[in-house]
Amino acid sequence: MSKNAGKKGSAMSAAVSGTEAIRTWTDHRIGIPALAEKFKTDTKTGLATATAKELAKTEGENALTKKDVVPWYIMFLKEMIGFFSLLLWFGSALCFIGFIIQADKEDKANLYLGIVLAAVTFLTGCFSYAQTSKSAEMMAQFENFIPPRATVIRDGQVGSIDAKEIVPGDIVVVKGGENIPCDICIFQSNEMKVNNASLTGESEDMFIDPDLEPVENIFETKNVAFFGTSCTAGEGYGICFRIGDNTVIGQIANLASSAESAETPLSIEIHRFILIISAVAMSLGIIFFIFGLVYEYDIITNLVFAIGIIVANVPEGLLATVTVSLALTAQRMAGKMVLVKNLESVETLGSTSCICSDKTGTLTQNRMTVSHMFYNRKTVDCSINYQAYQKNMALAKPDEKM
């Protein structure tokens, strides 16, 4: 196993352990006085500004660590020198070599073919890069949920600060319509409701009531508001107990970014296909070149003929066909609110035979509709409108004629 694979494996294990440890958090159950003492804060006056600045130096910014971004030119280069693209570039180079060494300069077939191969490969790479970069830009919008500003109590005064400057122990004030800037334990609320759909997938708002007894599962307790969620109604005051990557959404983001990426079935098949085609093309070219030497053909003519055989076995249109087909499918899925980050994942989804999910809200639109009703000892199909239902009821049934 390589060092990089070992690092990825250890990073993935650490991310999984960090995510599983969320269920063992006890900050929401130790009580507000103990929590305030833990972070050396006061629920009425909050932290001192000097103390908050010192904590900021040790705790860091209240922001999610961004994943290392691959420069655009590296992404573009990868699209241009993929394994299939290299085969076409090689074929194009052979065409130019054949045109240079051939005796009859009037015959420009090799020159035109080389230009066509290079153009097709370049345009296909540009098209694939455009699709990939577009998806990456759209995904970047979801990387950070932090609001630009937050309301906190410091030195006994309510004020607005940059949300990145929040530190553990800050008394945070949240009102309806605002996003939660960090993980906070609520100690005072007024008809406060939060929407945890970004974390749990549940569309219903949760009513926050700090007077209720906290439960062990932090996702089900009524006195915690999570970073990345939104306050939909009311207002609340709470103690910040986790910021940035240490929050729940930070642990989940770390797990997602540490996931190991495996080769897609399509890339595996294309790689295998190219190896076979390359072996066949090179073998035929060498064999016919040897035959030409045996029959004492001119060496230059023989070499041009061998190059022509090799290039003829290269499927020039396959790369463009595959890329365009996947891109069109990705656009159709985008119309159904599905964002495709990697074009090859479209084929992977098509070859998936089993999808495991913990709940329906993860896969559906967070909407619940009535399918059937049972009343008056009859089952009513609610998937059709009432007029169609009446029409079906008016039709004579076979068992009624008997």
Coordinates of C-alpha atoms in Angstrom, one line a residue:
M1 CA 0.0 0.0 0.0
S2 CA 1.3 3.4 -0.9
K3 CA 1.9 6.3 1.5
N4 CA -0.9 8.3 -0.1
A5 CA -3.3 5.4 0.3
G6 CA -2.3 5.0 3.9
K7 CA -2.8 8.7 4.6
K8 CA -6.3 8.6 3.0
G9 CA -7.2 5.5 5.0
S10 CA -6.1 7.1 8.3
A11 CA -7.9 10.4 7.4
M12 CA -11.1 8.5 6.6
S13 CA -10.8 6.5 9.9
A14 CA -10.3 9.7 11.9
A15 CA -13.3 11.4 10.2
V16 CA -15.5 8.4 10.9
S17 CA -14.4 8.3 14.5
G18 CA -15.1 12.1 14.8
T19 CA -18.6 11.7 13.3
E20 CA -19.5 8.7 15.6
A21 CA -18.3 10.7 18.6
I22 CA -21.1 13.3 18.1
R23 CA -23.5 11.0 19.9
T24 CA -21.3 11.0 23.0
W25 CA -21.3 14.8 23.4
T26 CA -22.6 15.8 26.8
D27 CA -22.4 19.6 26.6
H28 CA -26.2 19.9 26.3
R29 CA -26.9 17.7 29.3
I30 CA -24.5 19.2 32.0
G31 CA -26.7 22.2 32.6
I32 CA -26.3 25.9 31.8
P33 CA -24.4 26.8 35.0
A34 CA -21.9 24.0 34.4
L35 CA -21.6 24.9 30.8
A36 CA -21.0 28.5 31.5
E37 CA -18.4 27.6 34.1
K38 CA -16.7 25.3 31.6
F39 CA -16.2 28.1 29.1
K40 CA -15.7 30.8 31.7
T41 CA -18.6 32.9 30.5
D42 CA -21.7 34.5 31.9
T43 CA -25.2 34.2 30.5
K44 CA -26.0 37.8 31.1
T45 CA -22.8 39.7 30.3
G46 CA -21.1 37.2 28.0
L47 CA -17.3 37.1 27.4
A48 CA -15.0 40.0 27.8
T49 CA -13.7 41.3 24.5
A50 CA -10.1 40.7 25.6
T51 CA -10.9 37.1 26.6
A52 CA -12.6 36.5 23.2
K53 CA -9.6 37.8 21.3
E54 CA -7.3 35.5 23.3
L55 CA -9.6 32.5 22.6
A56 CA -9.7 33.4 18.9
K57 CA -5.9 32.9 18.8
T58 CA -6.1 29.4 20.2
E59 CA -9.5 28.2 18.8
G60 CA -9.1 29.7 15.3
E61 CA -11.8 31.1 13.0
N62 CA -15.4 29.9 13.1
A63 CA -15.4 28.6 9.6
L64 CA -15.2 25.2 7.8
T65 CA -11.8 24.3 6.5
K66 CA -11.9 24.4 2.7
K67 CA -10.7 21.4 0.8
D68 CA -7.5 21.9 -1.2
V69 CA -8.7 23.3 -4.6
V70 CA -7.1 21.9 -7.7
P71 CA -6.0 24.8 -9.9
W72 CA -8.0 25.3 -13.1
Y73 CA -5.0 24.6 -15.4
I74 CA -4.3 21.3 -13.7
M75 CA -8.0 20.3 -14.2
F76 CA -7.8 21.3 -17.8
L77 CA -4.6 19.4 -18.3
K78 CA -6.1 16.3 -16.8
E79 CA -9.0 16.4 -19.2
M80 CA -6.5 16.8 -22.1
I81 CA -4.2 13.9 -21.1
G82 CA -6.6 11.3 -20.0
F83 CA -5.8 7.7 -20.9
F84 CA -8.1 7.8 -23.9
S85 CA -7.0 11.3 -24.9
L86 CA -3.4 10.2 -24.9
L87 CA -4.2 7.5 -27.4
L88 CA -5.7 10.0 -29.8
W89 CA -2.8 12.4 -29.3
F90 CA -0.5 9.6 -30.1
G91 CA -2.5 8.8 -33.2
S92 CA -2.4 12.4 -34.3
A93 CA 1.4 12.6 -33.7
L94 CA 1.8 9.5 -35.9
C95 CA -0.2 11.1 -38.7
F96 CA 2.1 14.2 -38.6
I97 CA 5.2 12.0 -38.6
G98 CA 3.8 10.0 -41.5
F99 CA 3.2 13.1 -43.5
I100 CA 6.7 14.5 -42.8
I101 CA 8.5 11.3 -43.8
Q102 CA 6.4 10.4 -46.8
A103 CA 7.9 11.0 -50.2
D104 CA 4.7 12.2 -51.9
K105 CA 4.0 15.6 -50.3
E106 CA 1.0 16.1 -52.6
D107 CA -0.9 13.5 -50.6
K108 CA -2.1 15.4 -47.5
A109 CA -4.4 12.7 -46.1
N110 CA -2.1 12.1 -43.1
L111 CA -1.9 15.8 -42.4
Y112 CA -5.6 16.4 -42.5
L113 CA -6.2 13.3 -40.4
G114 CA -3.7 14.4 -37.8
I115 CA -5.4 17.9 -37.6
V116 CA -8.8 16.3 -37.2
L117 CA -7.6 14.0 -34.4
A118 CA -6.0 16.8 -32.6
A119 CA -9.0 19.1 -33.0
V120 CA -11.5 16.4 -31.8
T121 CA -9.3 15.6 -28.8
F122 CA -8.9 19.2 -27.8
L123 CA -12.5 20.2 -28.3
T124 CA -13.7 17.1 -26.3
G125 CA -11.3 18.0 -23.5
C126 CA -12.6 21.6 -23.4
F127 CA -16.2 20.4 -23.4
S128 CA -15.5 18.0 -20.5
Y129 CA -13.6 20.6 -18.6
A130 CA -16.4 23.1 -19.0
Q131 CA -18.9 20.6 -17.5
T132 CA -16.6 19.7 -14.6
S133 CA -15.7 23.2 -13.7
K134 CA -19.4 24.3 -13.8
S135 CA -20.4 21.5 -11.4
A136 CA -17.4 22.4 -9.1
E137 CA -18.6 26.1 -9.0
M138 CA -22.1 25.0 -8.1
M139 CA -20.9 22.7 -5.4
A140 CA -18.7 25.5 -3.9
Q141 CA -21.8 27.4 -3.0
F142 CA -22.7 24.7 -0.5
E143 CA -19.3 24.4 1.2
N144 CA -19.8 27.0 3.8
F145 CA -23.1 27.6 5.6
I146 CA -21.8 30.4 7.9
P147 CA -23.7 33.7 7.9
P148 CA -21.7 36.8 7.3
R149 CA -22.7 38.5 10.6
A150 CA -23.8 37.3 14.0
T151 CA -25.3 38.9 17.1
V152 CA -23.5 38.2 20.4
I153 CA -23.3 39.6 24.0
R154 CA -19.9 40.7 25.0
D155 CA -19.0 43.0 28.0
G156 CA -22.7 43.0 28.8
Q157 CA -23.7 44.7 25.5
V158 CA -25.5 43.2 22.5
G159 CA -23.5 43.8 19.3
S160 CA -23.0 42.5 15.8
I161 CA -19.7 40.9 14.8
D162 CA -18.2 38.9 12.0
A163 CA -19.5 35.4 12.4
K164 CA -16.0 34.0 11.9
E165 CA -14.9 35.8 15.1
I166 CA -17.3 33.8 17.3
V167 CA -15.5 31.7 20.0
P168 CA -16.6 29.0 22.4
G169 CA -18.3 30.7 25.4
D170 CA -19.9 33.5 23.4
I171 CA -23.5 34.3 24.2
V172 CA -25.2 34.2 20.8
V173 CA -28.6 35.8 20.0
V174 CA -30.6 34.2 17.1
K175 CA -33.8 35.5 15.6
G176 CA -36.3 34.1 13.1
G177 CA -35.0 34.1 9.5
E178 CA -31.3 33.9 10.5
N179 CA -28.9 31.0 10.1
I180 CA -27.3 29.5 13.2
P181 CA -23.6 30.7 13.2
C182 CA -22.3 27.9 15.4
D183 CA -23.4 25.0 17.7
I184 CA -25.2 26.7 20.6
C185 CA -26.9 25.4 23.7
I186 CA -30.1 27.4 24.2
F187 CA -30.9 28.6 27.7
Q188 CA -33.6 31.1 26.9
S189 CA -36.1 31.1 24.0
N190 CA -39.3 32.8 22.9
E191 CA -41.4 30.5 20.5
M192 CA -38.1 29.6 18.8
K193 CA -38.2 27.0 16.0
V194 CA -35.3 25.6 14.0
N195 CA -35.1 23.6 10.7
N196 CA -32.6 20.8 10.8
A197 CA -33.2 19.6 7.3
S198 CA -29.6 20.2 6.3
L199 CA -28.5 17.7 9.0
T200 CA -31.3 15.2 9.5
G201 CA -33.3 15.5 6.4
E202 CA -36.5 16.2 8.4
S203 CA -38.5 19.0 6.9
E204 CA -40.6 19.7 10.0
D205 CA -39.4 22.6 12.2
M206 CA -38.3 21.6 15.7
F207 CA -39.6 23.6 18.6
I208 CA -36.9 24.7 21.0
D209 CA -37.7 24.5 24.7
P210 CA -34.7 24.7 27.1
D211 CA -37.0 24.0 30.0
L212 CA -37.5 20.4 28.9
E213 CA -35.2 17.7 30.2
P214 CA -32.3 17.2 27.6
V215 CA -32.2 13.8 26.0
E216 CA -29.0 11.8 25.4
N217 CA -29.2 12.0 21.6
I218 CA -28.1 15.5 20.7
F219 CA -30.0 15.4 17.5
E220 CA -33.3 14.9 19.3
T221 CA -32.8 17.3 22.3
K222 CA -34.8 20.5 22.4
N223 CA -32.1 22.8 23.7
V224 CA -29.5 22.8 20.9
A225 CA -29.3 24.7 17.6
F226 CA -26.7 23.5 15.1
F227 CA -24.4 25.4 12.9
G228 CA -25.7 25.3 9.3
T229 CA -29.4 25.2 10.2
S230 CA -31.8 28.0 10.3
C231 CA -34.0 29.7 12.8
T232 CA -37.5 29.8 11.3
A233 CA -39.4 31.6 14.0
G234 CA -39.0 33.3 17.4
E235 CA -35.7 34.1 19.0
G236 CA -33.3 32.5 21.4
Y237 CA -30.2 33.0 23.5
G238 CA -27.5 30.3 23.8
I239 CA -23.9 29.5 24.7
C240 CA -21.6 28.6 21.9
F241 CA -20.0 25.3 22.7
R242 CA -18.4 24.3 19.3
I243 CA -17.2 26.3 16.3
G244 CA -15.9 25.6 12.8
D245 CA -14.7 22.1 12.1
N246 CA -15.6 21.0 15.6
T247 CA -19.3 21.5 14.9
V248 CA -21.7 18.8 13.7
I249 CA -21.7 20.1 10.2
G250 CA -17.9 20.4 10.4
Q251 CA -17.5 16.7 11.3
I252 CA -19.9 15.7 8.5
A253 CA -18.0 17.9 6.0
N254 CA -14.7 16.4 7.1
L255 CA -16.2 12.9 6.6
A256 CA -17.4 13.8 3.1
S257 CA -14.1 15.4 2.0
S258 CA -12.1 12.4 3.4
A259 CA -14.1 9.8 1.4
E260 CA -11.9 7.7 -0.8
S261 CA -12.7 7.9 -4.5
A262 CA -12.6 4.7 -6.5
E263 CA -12.5 4.2 -10.2
T264 CA -15.9 4.2 -11.8
P265 CA -17.1 1.2 -13.8
L266 CA -17.0 3.2 -17.0
S267 CA -13.4 4.3 -16.5
I268 CA -12.4 0.8 -15.8
E269 CA -14.0 -0.5 -19.0
I270 CA -12.6 2.3 -21.1
H271 CA -9.1 1.7 -19.7
R272 CA -9.4 -2.0 -20.5
F273 CA -10.8 -1.3 -24.0
I274 CA -7.9 1.1 -24.8
L275 CA -5.3 -1.4 -23.7
I276 CA -6.9 -4.0 -26.0
I277 CA -7.2 -1.6 -28.9
S278 CA -3.6 -0.3 -28.4
A279 CA -2.2 -3.8 -28.3
V280 CA -4.1 -4.8 -31.5
A281 CA -3.1 -1.6 -33.3
M282 CA 0.6 -1.8 -32.4
S283 CA 0.7 -5.6 -33.2
L284 CA -0.9 -5.1 -36.6
G285 CA 1.4 -2.2 -37.4
I286 CA 4.5 -4.1 -36.4
I287 CA 3.4 -7.3 -38.3
F288 CA 2.7 -5.4 -41.5
F289 CA 6.0 -3.5 -41.2
I290 CA 7.9 -6.8 -40.9
F291 CA 6.0 -8.1 -43.9
G292 CA 7.0 -5.0 -45.8
L293 CA 10.7 -5.6 -44.9
V294 CA 10.5 -9.2 -46.0
Y295 CA 9.0 -8.3 -49.4
E296 CA 11.7 -5.5 -49.7
Y297 CA 9.3 -2.5 -49.8
D298 CA 10.8 1.0 -49.5
I299 CA 11.5 1.7 -45.8
I300 CA 9.7 5.1 -45.8
T301 CA 6.7 3.8 -47.7
N302 CA 6.6 0.8 -45.4
L303 CA 6.7 3.0 -42.2
V304 CA 4.0 5.3 -43.5
F305 CA 1.8 2.2 -44.2
A306 CA 2.4 0.8 -40.7
I307 CA 1.5 4.2 -39.2
G308 CA -1.7 4.3 -41.3
I309 CA -2.7 0.8 -39.9
I310 CA -2.0 1.9 -36.3
V311 CA -4.1 5.1 -36.7
A312 CA -6.9 3.3 -38.5
N313 CA -7.4 1.1 -35.4
V314 CA -7.8 4.1 -33.2
P315 CA -11.6 4.8 -32.5
E316 CA -11.4 8.6 -33.1
G317 CA -15.1 9.3 -32.5
L318 CA -15.5 7.2 -29.3
L319 CA -14.1 9.8 -26.9
A320 CA -16.4 12.6 -28.2
T321 CA -19.4 10.3 -28.3
V322 CA -19.0 9.1 -24.7
T323 CA -18.3 12.7 -23.4
V324 CA -21.3 14.3 -25.2
S325 CA -23.6 11.4 -24.1
L326 CA -22.6 11.8 -20.5
A327 CA -22.9 15.6 -20.6
L328 CA -26.4 15.5 -22.1
T329 CA -27.4 13.0 -19.4
A330 CA -25.9 15.3 -16.7
Q331 CA -27.9 18.3 -18.1
R332 CA -31.1 16.3 -18.0
M333 CA -30.4 15.3 -14.4
A334 CA -29.7 18.9 -13.6
G335 CA -33.2 19.7 -14.8
K336 CA -34.4 17.3 -12.1
M337 CA -32.4 19.1 -9.4
V338 CA -29.6 16.5 -9.4
L339 CA -26.1 18.0 -9.6
V340 CA -23.4 15.8 -11.2
K341 CA -19.9 16.5 -10.1
N342 CA -18.2 13.9 -12.2
L343 CA -19.5 12.9 -15.7
E344 CA -18.5 9.3 -15.3
S345 CA -20.7 9.0 -12.1
V346 CA -23.7 9.3 -14.4
E347 CA -23.0 5.8 -15.8
T348 CA -22.1 4.6 -12.3
L349 CA -25.6 5.6 -11.0
G350 CA -27.1 3.7 -13.9
S351 CA -25.3 0.5 -13.0
T352 CA -26.2 0.8 -9.3
S353 CA -28.4 -2.1 -8.2
C354 CA -29.0 -1.3 -4.6
I355 CA -29.2 2.1 -2.7
C356 CA -29.2 2.0 1.1
S357 CA -30.7 4.9 3.0
D358 CA -31.6 5.4 6.6
K359 CA -34.9 7.2 5.9
T360 CA -37.1 8.3 3.1
G361 CA -36.4 12.0 3.6
T362 CA -32.9 11.5 2.2
L363 CA -34.2 10.4 -1.2
T364 CA -37.5 12.2 -1.5
Q365 CA -38.5 15.9 -1.6
N366 CA -39.4 16.0 2.1
R367 CA -43.1 15.9 1.1
M368 CA -45.7 13.5 2.3
T369 CA -48.8 12.8 0.2
V370 CA -51.8 10.6 0.7
S371 CA -51.8 7.4 -1.4
H372 CA -54.9 5.6 -0.2
M373 CA -57.8 6.2 2.2
F374 CA -60.0 3.7 3.9
Y375 CA -63.4 4.8 5.1
N376 CA -66.9 3.4 5.0
R377 CA -65.3 -0.1 4.6
K378 CA -63.9 1.0 1.2
T379 CA -60.4 1.7 0.0
V380 CA -60.1 4.9 -2.0
D381 CA -57.2 5.5 -4.4
C382 CA -56.0 9.1 -3.8
S383 CA -53.5 9.1 -6.6
I384 CA -56.3 10.2 -9.0
N385 CA -58.5 13.2 -8.9
Y386 CA -62.0 13.1 -7.5
Q387 CA -63.7 13.3 -11.0
A388 CA -61.7 10.2 -12.2
Y389 CA -62.6 8.5 -9.0
Q390 CA -66.3 9.1 -9.5
K391 CA -66.1 7.9 -13.1
N392 CA -64.4 4.7 -12.0
M393 CA -67.1 4.1 -9.3
A394 CA -69.8 4.6 -11.9
L395 CA -68.4 1.8 -14.1
A396 CA -70.1 -1.5 -13.5
K397 CA -67.8 -4.0 -11.9
P398 CA -67.8 -7.7 -13.0
D399 CA -68.7 -9.0 -9.6
E400 CA -71.6 -6.6 -9.4
K401 CA -73.2 -8.1 -12.6
M402 CA -73.3 -11.5 -11.1

